[in-house]
PDB file of C-alpha atoms in Angstrom:
ATOM      1  CA  MET C   1      86.885 109.742 101.662  1.00 93.00           C
ATOM      2  CA  ILE C   2      85.864 113.302 102.322  1.00 96.00           C
ATOM      3  CA  ARG C   3      85.460 115.045 105.705  1.00 95.00           C
ATOM      4  CA  SER C   4      81.649 114.532 105.811  1.00 95.00           C
ATOM      5  CA  GLU C   5      82.053 110.794 105.117  1.00 96.00           C
ATOM      6  CA  LEU C   6      84.606 110.538 107.909  1.00 96.00           C
ATOM      7  CA  ILE C   7      82.289 112.300 110.330  1.00 96.00           C
ATOM      8  CA  GLN C   8      79.378 110.046 109.315  1.00 96.00           C
ATOM      9  CA  LYS C   9      81.474 106.858 109.744  1.00 96.00           C
ATOM     10  CA  ILE C  10      82.661 107.901 113.183  1.00 96.00           C
ATOM     11  CA  ALA C  11      79.109 108.844 114.215  1.00 96.00           C
ATOM     12  CA  ASP C  12      77.771 105.492 112.924  1.00 96.00           C
ATOM     13  CA  GLU C  13      80.394 103.554 114.910  1.00 96.00           C
ATOM     14  CA  ASN C  14      79.767 105.561 118.061  1.00 96.00           C
ATOM     15  CA  PRO C  15      75.969 105.786 118.491  1.00 95.00           C
ATOM     16  CA  HIS C  16      76.381 107.326 121.938  1.00 96.00           C
ATOM     17  CA  LEU C  17      77.815 110.502 120.365  1.00 95.00           C
ATOM     18  CA  TYR C  18      75.777 113.126 118.578  1.00 95.00           C
ATOM     19  CA  GLN C  19      76.817 113.800 115.004  1.00 94.00           C
ATOM     20  CA  ARG C  20      77.355 117.514 115.774  1.00 95.00           C
ATOM     21  CA  ASP C  21      79.778 116.539 118.546  1.00 96.00           C
ATOM     22  CA  VAL C  22      81.674 114.181 116.224  1.00 97.00           C
ATOM     23  CA  GLU C  23      81.877 117.029 113.678  1.00 97.00           C
ATOM     24  CA  LYS C  24      83.330 119.345 116.330  1.00 97.00           C
ATOM     25  CA  ILE C  25      85.903 116.691 117.361  1.00 97.00           C
ATOM     26  CA  VAL C  26      87.019 116.097 113.734  1.00 96.00           C
ATOM     27  CA  ASN C  27      87.256 119.861 113.093  1.00 97.00           C
ATOM     28  CA  VAL C  28      89.338 120.405 116.260  1.00 97.00           C
ATOM     29  CA  ILE C  29      91.742 117.636 115.267  1.00 96.00           C
ATOM     30  CA  PHE C  30      92.232 119.069 111.791  1.00 96.00           C
ATOM     31  CA  GLU C  31      92.612 122.627 113.146  1.00 97.00           C
ATOM     32  CA  GLU C  32      95.270 121.475 115.627  1.00 96.00           C
ATOM     33  CA  ILE C  33      97.212 119.726 112.859  1.00 96.00           C
ATOM     34  CA  ILE C  34      97.013 122.894 110.700  1.00 96.00           C
ATOM     35  CA  GLU C  35      98.050 125.189 113.565  1.00 97.00           C
ATOM     36  CA  ALA C  36     101.002 122.954 114.496  1.00 97.00           C
ATOM     37  CA  MET C  37     102.208 122.909 110.872  1.00 96.00           C
ATOM     38  CA  ALA C  38     101.790 126.702 110.646  1.00 95.00           C
ATOM     39  CA  ARG C  39     104.185 126.993 113.603  1.00 95.00           C
ATOM     40  CA  GLY C  40     106.623 124.706 111.756  1.00 92.00           C
ATOM     41  CA  ASP C  41     106.034 121.714 114.060  1.00 96.00           C
ATOM     42  CA  ARG C  42     105.841 118.128 112.896  1.00 96.00           C
ATOM     43  CA  VAL C  43     102.677 116.131 113.628  1.00 97.00           C
ATOM     44  CA  GLU C  44     103.077 112.378 113.953  1.00 96.00           C
ATOM     45  CA  LEU C  45     100.162 109.917 114.108  1.00 95.00           C
ATOM     46  CA  ARG C  46     101.682 106.567 115.033  1.00 93.00           C
ATOM     47  CA  GLY C  47     100.969 103.852 112.498  1.00 91.00           C
ATOM     48  CA  PHE C  48      99.517 106.360 110.042  1.00 95.00           C
ATOM     49  CA  GLY C  49     102.203 108.887 109.173  1.00 96.00           C
ATOM     50  CA  ALA C  50     103.757 112.234 109.860  1.00 97.00           C
ATOM     51  CA  PHE C  51     102.888 115.709 108.572  1.00 97.00           C
ATOM     52  CA  SER C  52     105.601 118.293 108.294  1.00 96.00           C
ATOM     53  CA  VAL C  53     106.469 121.462 106.441  1.00 96.00           C
ATOM     54  CA  LYS C  54     109.187 121.649 103.807  1.00 96.00           C
ATOM     55  CA  GLN C  55     110.722 124.850 102.500  1.00 95.00           C
ATOM     56  CA  ARG C  56     111.088 125.309  98.757  1.00 95.00           C
ATOM     57  CA  ASP C  57     113.788 127.806  97.802  1.00 96.00           C
ATOM     58  CA  ALA C  58     113.233 130.683  95.410  1.00 96.00           C
ATOM     59  CA  ARG C  59     113.983 129.760  91.816  1.00 96.00           C
ATOM     60  CA  THR C  60     113.597 130.852  88.270  1.00 95.00           C
ATOM     61  CA  GLY C  61     110.692 129.103  86.563  1.00 95.00           C
ATOM     62  CA  ARG C  62     109.178 129.264  83.118  1.00 95.00           C
ATOM     63  CA  ASN C  63     105.753 130.351  82.045  1.00 94.00           C
ATOM     64  CA  PRO C  64     104.500 127.301  80.105  1.00 94.00           C
ATOM     65  CA  ARG C  65     102.383 129.399  77.762  1.00 94.00           C
ATOM     66  CA  THR C  66     104.997 131.989  76.718  1.00 95.00           C
ATOM     67  CA  GLY C  67     108.249 130.326  77.717  1.00 93.00           C
ATOM     68  CA  GLU C  68     109.177 133.531  79.562  1.00 96.00           C
ATOM     69  CA  ALA C  69     111.377 133.229  82.648  1.00 96.00           C
ATOM     70  CA  VAL C  70     109.616 134.166  85.919  1.00 95.00           C
ATOM     71  CA  GLU C  71     110.854 134.365  89.455  1.00 95.00           C
ATOM     72  CA  VAL C  72     109.156 131.958  91.863  1.00 95.00           C
ATOM     73  CA  GLU C  73     109.320 133.048  95.509  1.00 96.00           C
ATOM     74  CA  GLU C  74     110.440 130.863  98.413  1.00 96.00           C
ATOM     75  CA  LYS C  75     107.487 129.032  99.939  1.00 96.00           C
ATOM     76  CA  HIS C  76     106.546 126.466 102.537  1.00 95.00           C
ATOM     77  CA  VAL C  77     104.577 123.386 101.474  1.00 96.00           C
ATOM     78  CA  PRO C  78     102.940 120.591 103.468  1.00 96.00           C
ATOM     79  CA  PHE C  79     104.617 117.184 103.316  1.00 96.00           C
ATOM     80  CA  PHE C  80     103.229 113.775 104.420  1.00 97.00           C
ATOM     81  CA  LYS C  81     105.320 110.702 105.035  1.00 96.00           C
ATOM     82  CA  THR C  82     103.446 107.428 105.519  1.00 95.00           C
ATOM     83  CA  GLY C  83     104.003 105.305 108.559  1.00 94.00           C
ATOM     84  CA  LYS C  84     105.302 101.752 108.307  1.00 93.00           C
ATOM     85  CA  LEU C  85     101.937 100.206 109.358  1.00 94.00           C
ATOM     86  CA  LEU C  86     100.005 102.133 106.705  1.00 93.00           C
ATOM     87  CA  ARG C  87     102.593 101.324 104.024  1.00 93.00           C
ATOM     88  CA  ASP C  88     102.465  97.631 104.939  1.00 93.00           C
ATOM     89  CA  ARG C  89      98.636  97.549 104.852  1.00 92.00           C
ATOM     90  CA  LEU C  90      98.576  99.200 101.462  1.00 92.00           C
ATOM     91  CA  ASN C  91     100.986  96.587 100.154  1.00 92.00           C
ATOM     92  CA  GLY C  92      98.946  93.681 101.645  1.00 89.00           C
ATOM     93  CA  GLN C  93     101.547  92.724 104.230  1.00 81.00           C
ATOM     94  CA  ALA C  94      99.491  93.214 107.412  1.00 64.00           C
TER      95      ALA C  94
END
């Protein structure tokens, strides 16, 4: 599902809301998650999962084309851990 499909589904299920308002709501939610992660905070959505930021240390990598050693800088990457309810639904247990 892509963002526009999510917006359309929410708008269809809530006919009392304008689609442009639903789009603003979805955008605000995503922006808040992004801003919290940029600050290094963890974002937990109960029953769904938790977003966090992990730090990858600097390392020596290899250029796959030439085999030459290259230095890879330290970086922060997003990480998502599924919640128990989501995991159980995906495995047909709920």
